[in-house]
Short mmCIF file of N, CA and C and ligand atoms in Angstrom, two decimals:
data_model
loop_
_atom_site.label_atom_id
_atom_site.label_comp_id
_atom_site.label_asym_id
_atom_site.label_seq_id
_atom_site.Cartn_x
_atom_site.Cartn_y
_atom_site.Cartn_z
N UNK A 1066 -44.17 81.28 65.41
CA UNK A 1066 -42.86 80.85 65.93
C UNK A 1066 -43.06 79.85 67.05
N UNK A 1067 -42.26 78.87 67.05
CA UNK A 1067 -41.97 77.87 68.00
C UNK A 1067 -40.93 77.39 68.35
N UNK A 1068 -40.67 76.64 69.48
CA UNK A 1068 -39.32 75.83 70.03
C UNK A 1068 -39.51 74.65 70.15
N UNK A 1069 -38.38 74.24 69.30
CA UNK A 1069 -38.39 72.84 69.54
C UNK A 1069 -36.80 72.32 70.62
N UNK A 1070 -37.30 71.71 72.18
CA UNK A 1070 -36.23 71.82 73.13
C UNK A 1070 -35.30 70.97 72.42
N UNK A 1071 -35.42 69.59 71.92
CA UNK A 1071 -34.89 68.62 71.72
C UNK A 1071 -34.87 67.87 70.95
N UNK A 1072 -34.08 67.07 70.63
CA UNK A 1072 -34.74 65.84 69.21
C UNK A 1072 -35.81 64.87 69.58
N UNK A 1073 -35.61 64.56 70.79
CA UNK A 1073 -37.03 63.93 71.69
C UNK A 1073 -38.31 64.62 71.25
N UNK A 1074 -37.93 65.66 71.37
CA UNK A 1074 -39.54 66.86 70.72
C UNK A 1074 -39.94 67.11 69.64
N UNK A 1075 -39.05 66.77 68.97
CA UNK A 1075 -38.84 66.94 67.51
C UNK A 1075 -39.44 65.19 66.80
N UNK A 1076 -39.12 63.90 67.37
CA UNK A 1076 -39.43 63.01 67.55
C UNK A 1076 -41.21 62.96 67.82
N UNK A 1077 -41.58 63.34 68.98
CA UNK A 1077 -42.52 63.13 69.41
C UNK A 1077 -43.68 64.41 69.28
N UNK A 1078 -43.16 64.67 67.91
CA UNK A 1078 -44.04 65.32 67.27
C UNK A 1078 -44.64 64.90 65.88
N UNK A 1079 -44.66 63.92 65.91
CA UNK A 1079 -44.92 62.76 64.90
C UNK A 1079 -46.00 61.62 65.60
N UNK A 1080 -46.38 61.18 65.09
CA UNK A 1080 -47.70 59.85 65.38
C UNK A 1080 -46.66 58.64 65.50
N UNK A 1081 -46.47 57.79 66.73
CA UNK A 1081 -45.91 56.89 66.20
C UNK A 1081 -45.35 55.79 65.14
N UNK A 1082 -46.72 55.85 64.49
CA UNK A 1082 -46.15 54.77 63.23
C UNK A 1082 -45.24 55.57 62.31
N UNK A 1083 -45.51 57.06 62.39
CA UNK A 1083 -44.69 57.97 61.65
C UNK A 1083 -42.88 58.13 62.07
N UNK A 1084 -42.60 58.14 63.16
CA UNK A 1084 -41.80 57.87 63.70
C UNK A 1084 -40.35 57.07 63.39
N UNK A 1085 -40.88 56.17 62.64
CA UNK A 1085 -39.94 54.84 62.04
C UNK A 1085 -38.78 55.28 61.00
N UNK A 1086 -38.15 55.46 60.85
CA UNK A 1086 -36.86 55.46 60.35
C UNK A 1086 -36.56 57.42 59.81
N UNK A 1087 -37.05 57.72 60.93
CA UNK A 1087 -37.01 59.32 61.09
C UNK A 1087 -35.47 59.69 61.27
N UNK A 1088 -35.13 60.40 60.24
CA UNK A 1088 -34.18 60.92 60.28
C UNK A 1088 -33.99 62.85 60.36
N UNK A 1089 -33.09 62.88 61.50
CA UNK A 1089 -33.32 64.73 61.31
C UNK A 1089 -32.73 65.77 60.34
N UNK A 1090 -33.12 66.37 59.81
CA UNK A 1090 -32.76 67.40 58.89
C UNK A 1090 -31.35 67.75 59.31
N UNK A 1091 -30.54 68.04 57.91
CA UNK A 1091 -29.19 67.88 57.91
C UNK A 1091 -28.76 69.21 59.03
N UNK A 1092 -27.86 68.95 59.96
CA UNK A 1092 -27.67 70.97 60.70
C UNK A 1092 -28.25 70.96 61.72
N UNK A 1093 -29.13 70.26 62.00
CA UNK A 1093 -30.05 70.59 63.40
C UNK A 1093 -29.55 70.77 64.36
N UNK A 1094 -29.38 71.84 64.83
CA UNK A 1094 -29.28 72.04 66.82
C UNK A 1094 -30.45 72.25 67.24
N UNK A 1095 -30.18 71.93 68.61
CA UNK A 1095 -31.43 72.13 69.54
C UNK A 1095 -31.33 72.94 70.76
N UNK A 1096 -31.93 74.02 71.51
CA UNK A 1096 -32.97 74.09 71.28
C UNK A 1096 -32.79 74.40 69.83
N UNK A 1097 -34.32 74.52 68.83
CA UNK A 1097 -34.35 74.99 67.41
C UNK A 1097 -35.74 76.18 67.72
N UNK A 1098 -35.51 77.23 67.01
CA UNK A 1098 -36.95 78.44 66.75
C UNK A 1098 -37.26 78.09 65.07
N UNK A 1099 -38.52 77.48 65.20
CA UNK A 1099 -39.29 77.71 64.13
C UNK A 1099 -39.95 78.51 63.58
N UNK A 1100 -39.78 79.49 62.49
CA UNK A 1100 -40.88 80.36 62.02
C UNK A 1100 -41.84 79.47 61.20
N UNK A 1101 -43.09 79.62 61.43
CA UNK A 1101 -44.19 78.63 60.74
C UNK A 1101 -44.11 77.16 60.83
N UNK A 1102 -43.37 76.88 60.08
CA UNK A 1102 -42.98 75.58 60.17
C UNK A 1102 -41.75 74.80 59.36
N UNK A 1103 -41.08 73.71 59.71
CA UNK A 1103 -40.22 72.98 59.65
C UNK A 1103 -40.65 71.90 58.50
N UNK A 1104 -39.09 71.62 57.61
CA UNK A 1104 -40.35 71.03 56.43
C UNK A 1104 -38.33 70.25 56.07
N UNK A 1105 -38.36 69.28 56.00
CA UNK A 1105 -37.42 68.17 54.87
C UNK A 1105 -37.40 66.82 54.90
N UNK A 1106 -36.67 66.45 53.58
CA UNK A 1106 -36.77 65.67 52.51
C UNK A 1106 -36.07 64.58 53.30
N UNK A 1107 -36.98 63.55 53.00
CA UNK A 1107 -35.92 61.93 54.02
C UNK A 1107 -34.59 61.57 53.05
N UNK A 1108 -33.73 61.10 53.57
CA UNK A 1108 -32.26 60.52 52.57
C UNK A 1108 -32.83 60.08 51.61
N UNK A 1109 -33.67 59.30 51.44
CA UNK A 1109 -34.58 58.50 50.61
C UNK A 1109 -34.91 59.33 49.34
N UNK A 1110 -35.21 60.37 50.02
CA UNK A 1110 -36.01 61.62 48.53
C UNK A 1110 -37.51 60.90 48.61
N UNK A 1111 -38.11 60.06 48.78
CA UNK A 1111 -39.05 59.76 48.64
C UNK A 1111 -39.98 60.04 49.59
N UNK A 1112 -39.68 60.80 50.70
CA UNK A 1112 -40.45 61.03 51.48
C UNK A 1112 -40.55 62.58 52.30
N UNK A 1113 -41.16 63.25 52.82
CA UNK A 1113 -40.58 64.57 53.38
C UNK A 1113 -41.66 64.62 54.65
N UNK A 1114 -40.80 65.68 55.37
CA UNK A 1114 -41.99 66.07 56.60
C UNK A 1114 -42.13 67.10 57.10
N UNK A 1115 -43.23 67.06 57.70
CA UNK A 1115 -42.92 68.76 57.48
C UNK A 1115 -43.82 68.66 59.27
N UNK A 1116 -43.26 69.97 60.03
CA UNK A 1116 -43.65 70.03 61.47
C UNK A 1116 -43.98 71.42 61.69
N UNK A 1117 -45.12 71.75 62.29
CA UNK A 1117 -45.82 73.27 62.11
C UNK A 1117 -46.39 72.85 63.76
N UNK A 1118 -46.94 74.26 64.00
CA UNK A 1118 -47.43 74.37 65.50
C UNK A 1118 -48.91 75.32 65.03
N UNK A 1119 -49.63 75.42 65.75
CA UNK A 1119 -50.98 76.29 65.97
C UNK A 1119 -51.02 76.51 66.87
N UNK A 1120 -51.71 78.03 67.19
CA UNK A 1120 -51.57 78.81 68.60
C UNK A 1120 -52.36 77.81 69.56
N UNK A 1121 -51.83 77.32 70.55
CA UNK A 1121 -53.05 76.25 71.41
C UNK A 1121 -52.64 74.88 71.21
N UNK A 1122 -51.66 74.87 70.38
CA UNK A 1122 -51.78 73.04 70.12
C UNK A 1122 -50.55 72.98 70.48
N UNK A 1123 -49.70 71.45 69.80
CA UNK A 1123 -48.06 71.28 70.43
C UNK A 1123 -47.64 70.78 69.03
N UNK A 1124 -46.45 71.30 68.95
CA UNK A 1124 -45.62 70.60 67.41
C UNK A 1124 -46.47 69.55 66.93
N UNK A 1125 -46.74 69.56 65.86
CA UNK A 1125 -47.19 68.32 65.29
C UNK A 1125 -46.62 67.72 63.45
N UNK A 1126 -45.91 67.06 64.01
CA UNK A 1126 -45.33 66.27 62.54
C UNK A 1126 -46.33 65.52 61.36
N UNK A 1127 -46.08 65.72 60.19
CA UNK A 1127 -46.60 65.24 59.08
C UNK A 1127 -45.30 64.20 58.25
N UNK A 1128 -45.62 62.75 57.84
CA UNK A 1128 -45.00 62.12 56.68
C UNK A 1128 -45.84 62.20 55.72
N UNK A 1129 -44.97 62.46 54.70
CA UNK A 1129 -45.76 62.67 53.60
C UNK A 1129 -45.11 61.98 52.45
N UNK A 1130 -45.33 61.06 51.40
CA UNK A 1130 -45.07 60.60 50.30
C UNK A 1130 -45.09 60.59 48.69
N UNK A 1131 -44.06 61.06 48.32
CA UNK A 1131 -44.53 61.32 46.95
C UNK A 1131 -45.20 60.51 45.94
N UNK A 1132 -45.82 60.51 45.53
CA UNK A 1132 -46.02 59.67 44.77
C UNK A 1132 -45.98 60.03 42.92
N UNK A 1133 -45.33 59.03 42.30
CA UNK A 1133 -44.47 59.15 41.28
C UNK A 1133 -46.14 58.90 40.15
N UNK A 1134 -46.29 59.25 38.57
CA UNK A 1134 -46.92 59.09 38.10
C UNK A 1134 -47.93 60.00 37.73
N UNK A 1135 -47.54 60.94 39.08
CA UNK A 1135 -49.06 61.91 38.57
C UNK A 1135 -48.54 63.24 37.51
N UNK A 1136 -48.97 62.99 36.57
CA UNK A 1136 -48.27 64.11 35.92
C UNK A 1136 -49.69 65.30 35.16
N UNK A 1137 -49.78 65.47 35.84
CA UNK A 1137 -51.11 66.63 35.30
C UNK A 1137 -50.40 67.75 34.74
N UNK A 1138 -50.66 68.43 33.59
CA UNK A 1138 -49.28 69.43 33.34
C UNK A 1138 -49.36 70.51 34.54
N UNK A 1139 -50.56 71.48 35.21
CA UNK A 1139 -50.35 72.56 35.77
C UNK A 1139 -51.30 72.45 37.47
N UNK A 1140 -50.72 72.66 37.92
CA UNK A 1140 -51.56 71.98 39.33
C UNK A 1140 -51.53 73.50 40.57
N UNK A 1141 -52.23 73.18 41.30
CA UNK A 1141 -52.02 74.96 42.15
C UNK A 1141 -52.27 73.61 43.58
N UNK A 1142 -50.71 74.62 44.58
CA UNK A 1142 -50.78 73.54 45.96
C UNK A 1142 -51.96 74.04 46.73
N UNK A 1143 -52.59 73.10 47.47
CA UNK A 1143 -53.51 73.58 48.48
C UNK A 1143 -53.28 74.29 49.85
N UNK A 1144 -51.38 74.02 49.64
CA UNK A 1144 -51.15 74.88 51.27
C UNK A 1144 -50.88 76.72 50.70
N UNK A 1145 -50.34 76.71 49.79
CA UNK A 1145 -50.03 78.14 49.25
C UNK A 1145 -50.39 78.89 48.66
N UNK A 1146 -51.45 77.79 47.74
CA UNK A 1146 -52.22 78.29 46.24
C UNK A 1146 -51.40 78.82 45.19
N UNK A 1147 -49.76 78.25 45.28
CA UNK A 1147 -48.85 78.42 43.85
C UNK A 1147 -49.60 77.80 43.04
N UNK A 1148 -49.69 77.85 41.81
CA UNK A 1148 -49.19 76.94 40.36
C UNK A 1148 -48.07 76.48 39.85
N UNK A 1149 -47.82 75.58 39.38
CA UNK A 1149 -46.84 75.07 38.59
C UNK A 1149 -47.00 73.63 38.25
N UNK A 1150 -45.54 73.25 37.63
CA UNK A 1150 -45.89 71.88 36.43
C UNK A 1150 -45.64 71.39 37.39
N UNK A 1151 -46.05 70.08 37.08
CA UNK A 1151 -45.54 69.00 37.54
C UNK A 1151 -44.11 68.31 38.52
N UNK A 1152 -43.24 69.33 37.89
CA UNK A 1152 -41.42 68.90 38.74
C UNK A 1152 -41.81 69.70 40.01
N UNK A 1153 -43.10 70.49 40.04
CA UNK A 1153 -42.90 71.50 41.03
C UNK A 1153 -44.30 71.09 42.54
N UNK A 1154 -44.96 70.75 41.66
CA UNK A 1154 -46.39 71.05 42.38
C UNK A 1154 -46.94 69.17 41.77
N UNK A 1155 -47.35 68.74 43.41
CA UNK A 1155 -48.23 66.84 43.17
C UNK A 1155 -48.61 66.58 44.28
N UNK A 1156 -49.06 65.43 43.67
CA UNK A 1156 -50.01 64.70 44.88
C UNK A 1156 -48.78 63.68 46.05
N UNK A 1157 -49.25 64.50 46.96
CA UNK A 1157 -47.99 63.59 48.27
C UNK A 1157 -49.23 62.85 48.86
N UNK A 1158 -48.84 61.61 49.79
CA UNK A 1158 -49.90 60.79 50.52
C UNK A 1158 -49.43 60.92 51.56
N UNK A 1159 -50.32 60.63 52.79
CA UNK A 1159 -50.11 60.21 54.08
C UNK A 1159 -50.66 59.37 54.76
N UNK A 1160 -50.70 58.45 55.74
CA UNK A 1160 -51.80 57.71 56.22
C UNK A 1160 -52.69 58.42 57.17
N UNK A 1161 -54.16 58.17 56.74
CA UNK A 1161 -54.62 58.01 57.78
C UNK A 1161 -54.98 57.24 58.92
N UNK A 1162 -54.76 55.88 58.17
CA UNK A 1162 -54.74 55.06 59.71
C UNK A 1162 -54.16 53.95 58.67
N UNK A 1163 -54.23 52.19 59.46
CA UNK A 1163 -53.16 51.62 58.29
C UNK A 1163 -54.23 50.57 57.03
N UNK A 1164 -55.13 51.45 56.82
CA UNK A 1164 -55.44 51.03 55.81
C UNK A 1164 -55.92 51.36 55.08
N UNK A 1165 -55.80 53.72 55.58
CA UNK A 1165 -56.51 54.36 54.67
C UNK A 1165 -55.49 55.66 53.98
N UNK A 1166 -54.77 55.78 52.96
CA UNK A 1166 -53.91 56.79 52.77
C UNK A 1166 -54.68 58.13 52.41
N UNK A 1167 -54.32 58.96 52.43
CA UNK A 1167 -55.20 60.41 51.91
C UNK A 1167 -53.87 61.18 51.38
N UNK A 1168 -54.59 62.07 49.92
CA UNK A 1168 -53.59 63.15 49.21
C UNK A 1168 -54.10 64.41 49.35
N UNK A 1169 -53.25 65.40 49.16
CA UNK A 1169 -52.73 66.30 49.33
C UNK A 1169 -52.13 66.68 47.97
N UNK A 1170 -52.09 67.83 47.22
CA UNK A 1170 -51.59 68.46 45.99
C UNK A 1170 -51.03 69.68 46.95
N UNK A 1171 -49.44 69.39 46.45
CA UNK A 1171 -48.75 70.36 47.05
C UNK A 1171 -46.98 70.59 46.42
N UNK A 1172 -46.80 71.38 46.90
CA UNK A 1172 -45.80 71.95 46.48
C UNK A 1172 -44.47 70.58 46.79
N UNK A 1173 -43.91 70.43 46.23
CA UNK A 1173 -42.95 69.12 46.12
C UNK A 1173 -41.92 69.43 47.02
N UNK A 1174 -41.33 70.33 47.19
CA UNK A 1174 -40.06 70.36 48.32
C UNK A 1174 -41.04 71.39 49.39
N UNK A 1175 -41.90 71.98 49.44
CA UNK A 1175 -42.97 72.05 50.77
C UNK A 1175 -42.59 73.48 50.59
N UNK A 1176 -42.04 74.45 49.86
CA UNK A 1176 -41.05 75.54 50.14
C UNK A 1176 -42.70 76.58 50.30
N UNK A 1177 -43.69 76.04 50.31
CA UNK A 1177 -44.74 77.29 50.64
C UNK A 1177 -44.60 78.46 51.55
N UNK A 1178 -43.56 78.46 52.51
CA UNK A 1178 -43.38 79.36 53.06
C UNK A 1178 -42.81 80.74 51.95
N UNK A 1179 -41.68 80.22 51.57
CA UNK A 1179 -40.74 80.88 50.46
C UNK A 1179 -41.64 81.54 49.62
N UNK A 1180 -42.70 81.26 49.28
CA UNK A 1180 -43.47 81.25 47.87
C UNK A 1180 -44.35 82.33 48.23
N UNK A 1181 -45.12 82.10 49.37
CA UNK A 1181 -45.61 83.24 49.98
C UNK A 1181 -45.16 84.16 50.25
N UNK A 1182 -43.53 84.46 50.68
CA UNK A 1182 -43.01 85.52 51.04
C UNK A 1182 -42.56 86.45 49.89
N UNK A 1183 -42.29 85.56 48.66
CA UNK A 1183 -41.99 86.51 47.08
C UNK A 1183 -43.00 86.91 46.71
N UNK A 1184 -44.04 86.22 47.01
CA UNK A 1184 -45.45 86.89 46.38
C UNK A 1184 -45.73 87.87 46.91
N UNK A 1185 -46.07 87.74 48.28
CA UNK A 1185 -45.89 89.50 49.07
C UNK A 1185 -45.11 90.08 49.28
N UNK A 1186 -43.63 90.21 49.16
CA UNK A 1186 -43.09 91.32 48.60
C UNK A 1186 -43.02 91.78 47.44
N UNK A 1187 -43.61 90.98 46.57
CA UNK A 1187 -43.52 91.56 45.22
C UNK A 1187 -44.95 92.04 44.99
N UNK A 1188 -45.69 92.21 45.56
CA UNK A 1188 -46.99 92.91 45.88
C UNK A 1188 -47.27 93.88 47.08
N UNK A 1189 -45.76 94.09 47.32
CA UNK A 1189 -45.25 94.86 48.74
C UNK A 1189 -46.71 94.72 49.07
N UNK A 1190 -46.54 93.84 50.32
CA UNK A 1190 -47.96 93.27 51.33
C UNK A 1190 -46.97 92.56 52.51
N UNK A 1191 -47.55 92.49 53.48
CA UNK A 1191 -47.11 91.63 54.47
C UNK A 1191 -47.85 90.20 54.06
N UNK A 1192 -46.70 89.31 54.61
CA UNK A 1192 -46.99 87.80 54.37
C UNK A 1192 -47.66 87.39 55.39
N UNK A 1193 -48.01 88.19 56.45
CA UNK A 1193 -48.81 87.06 58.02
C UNK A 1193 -49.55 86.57 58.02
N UNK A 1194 -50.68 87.60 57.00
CA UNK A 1194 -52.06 86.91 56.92
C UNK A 1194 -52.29 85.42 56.09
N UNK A 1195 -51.31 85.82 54.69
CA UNK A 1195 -51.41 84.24 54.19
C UNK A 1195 -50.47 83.61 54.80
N UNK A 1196 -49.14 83.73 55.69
CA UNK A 1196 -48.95 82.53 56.27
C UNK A 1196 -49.48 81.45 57.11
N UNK A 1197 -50.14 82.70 58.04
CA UNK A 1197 -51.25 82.01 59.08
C UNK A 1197 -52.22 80.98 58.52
N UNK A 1198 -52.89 81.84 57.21
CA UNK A 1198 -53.77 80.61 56.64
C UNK A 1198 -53.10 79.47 56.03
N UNK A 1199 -51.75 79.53 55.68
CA UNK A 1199 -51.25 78.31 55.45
C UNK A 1199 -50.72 77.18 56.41
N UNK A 1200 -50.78 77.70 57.78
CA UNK A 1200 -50.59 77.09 58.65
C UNK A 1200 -51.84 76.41 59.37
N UNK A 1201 -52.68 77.47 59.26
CA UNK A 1201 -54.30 76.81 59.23
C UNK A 1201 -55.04 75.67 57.93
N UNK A 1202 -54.37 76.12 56.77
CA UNK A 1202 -54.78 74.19 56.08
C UNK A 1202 -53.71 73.37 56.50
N UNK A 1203 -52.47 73.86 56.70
CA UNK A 1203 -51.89 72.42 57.46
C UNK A 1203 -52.42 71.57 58.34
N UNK A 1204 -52.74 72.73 59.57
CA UNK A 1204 -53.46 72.17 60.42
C UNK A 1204 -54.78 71.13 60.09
N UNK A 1205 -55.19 71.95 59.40
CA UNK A 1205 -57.00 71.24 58.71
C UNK A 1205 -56.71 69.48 58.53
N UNK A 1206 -55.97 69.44 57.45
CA UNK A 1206 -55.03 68.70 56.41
C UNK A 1206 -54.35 67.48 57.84
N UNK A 1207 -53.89 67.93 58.87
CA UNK A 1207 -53.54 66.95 59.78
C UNK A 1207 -54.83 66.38 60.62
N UNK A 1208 -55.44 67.43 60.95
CA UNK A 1208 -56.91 67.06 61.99
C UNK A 1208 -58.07 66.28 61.39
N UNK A 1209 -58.32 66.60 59.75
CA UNK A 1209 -59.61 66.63 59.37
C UNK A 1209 -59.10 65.31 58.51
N UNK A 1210 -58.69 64.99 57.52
CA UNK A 1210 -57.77 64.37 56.38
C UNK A 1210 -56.94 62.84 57.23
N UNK A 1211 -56.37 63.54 58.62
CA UNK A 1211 -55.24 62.37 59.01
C UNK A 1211 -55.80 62.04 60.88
N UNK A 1212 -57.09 62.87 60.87
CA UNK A 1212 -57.13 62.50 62.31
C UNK A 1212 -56.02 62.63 63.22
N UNK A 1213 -54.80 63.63 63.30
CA UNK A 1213 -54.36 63.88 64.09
C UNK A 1213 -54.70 65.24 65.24
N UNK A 1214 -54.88 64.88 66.62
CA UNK A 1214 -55.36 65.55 67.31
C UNK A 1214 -53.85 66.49 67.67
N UNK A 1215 -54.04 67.96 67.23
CA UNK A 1215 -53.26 68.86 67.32
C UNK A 1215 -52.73 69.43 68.97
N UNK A 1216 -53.75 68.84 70.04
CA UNK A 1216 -53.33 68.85 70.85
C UNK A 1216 -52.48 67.62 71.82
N UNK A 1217 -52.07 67.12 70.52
CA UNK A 1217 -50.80 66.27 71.85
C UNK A 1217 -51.52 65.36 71.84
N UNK A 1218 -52.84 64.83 71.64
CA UNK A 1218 -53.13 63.89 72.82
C UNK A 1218 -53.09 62.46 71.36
N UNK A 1219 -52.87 61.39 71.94
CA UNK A 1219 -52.77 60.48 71.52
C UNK A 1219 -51.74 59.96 70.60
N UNK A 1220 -50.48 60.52 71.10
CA UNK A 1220 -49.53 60.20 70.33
C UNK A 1220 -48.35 59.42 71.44
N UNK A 1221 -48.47 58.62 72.01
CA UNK A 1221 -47.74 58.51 73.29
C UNK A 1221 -48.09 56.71 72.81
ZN1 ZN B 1436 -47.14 75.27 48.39
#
């Protein structure tokens, strides 16, 4: 769980170049409490983002891009480890810097939270342990993949 005070925070939880024609999820008040993380779709449809925290670090925003074409019939996301076809589960991009994009196979509307939580109740289990780890390849996936430093620093 996290707080987000403001749209400023909510803003500047993104990399600048990410930043650019950021629009906020339909409903938003602020302050906002996040469980895990914060995840929607730009007006566009073509784009989504998704904003997660790690114990120690500060909000950190992801753009992510769909990209149209990949049609593999059965794919499993790397943040949740669902399966599904294609309408469900693809390859999104992001930059890593501006001349290197990196993918990601993932769940198409990001709903990994959701997915995890039917799976363990329907295996009556608590969901913490795999949420945490899904919040830990996010993390990975931003630090390792996009070079974003989870602690704040260099986004100013
Ligand atoms: Zn997923």
């Amino acid at each position: 769980m996290f707080r987000l005070t403001s749209e400023e925070m909510l803003v500047r939880s993104f990399r600048p170049r990410d930043r650019k024609d950021l629009e906020l999820p339909a409903g938003v008040k602020f302050p906002l409490f996040v469980r895990n993380y914060l995840a929607w779709r730009d007006p566009s449809g073509t784009s989504l983002r998704v904003v997660f925290s790690l114990p120690g670090g500060v909000p950190t925003g992801i753009l992510l891009k769909r990209n149209h074409g990949d049609k593999q019939p059965t794919q499993m996301c790397e943040w949740c480890h669902t399966t599904g076809g294609s309408d469900e589960i693809g390859l999104l991009t992001a930059d890593a810097n501006s001349r290197k994009r990196v993918g990601i196979v993932a769940c198409l509307d990001l709903r990994c939270q959701e997915k995890i939580e039917d799976a363990a109740n329907r295996g009556g289990k608590s969901a913490l342990d795999a949420e945490k780890a899904l919040l830990e390849r996010m993390g990975k996936f931003a630090r390792e993949a996009l070079g974003i430093d989870l602690s704040g620093a260099g986004r100013d």
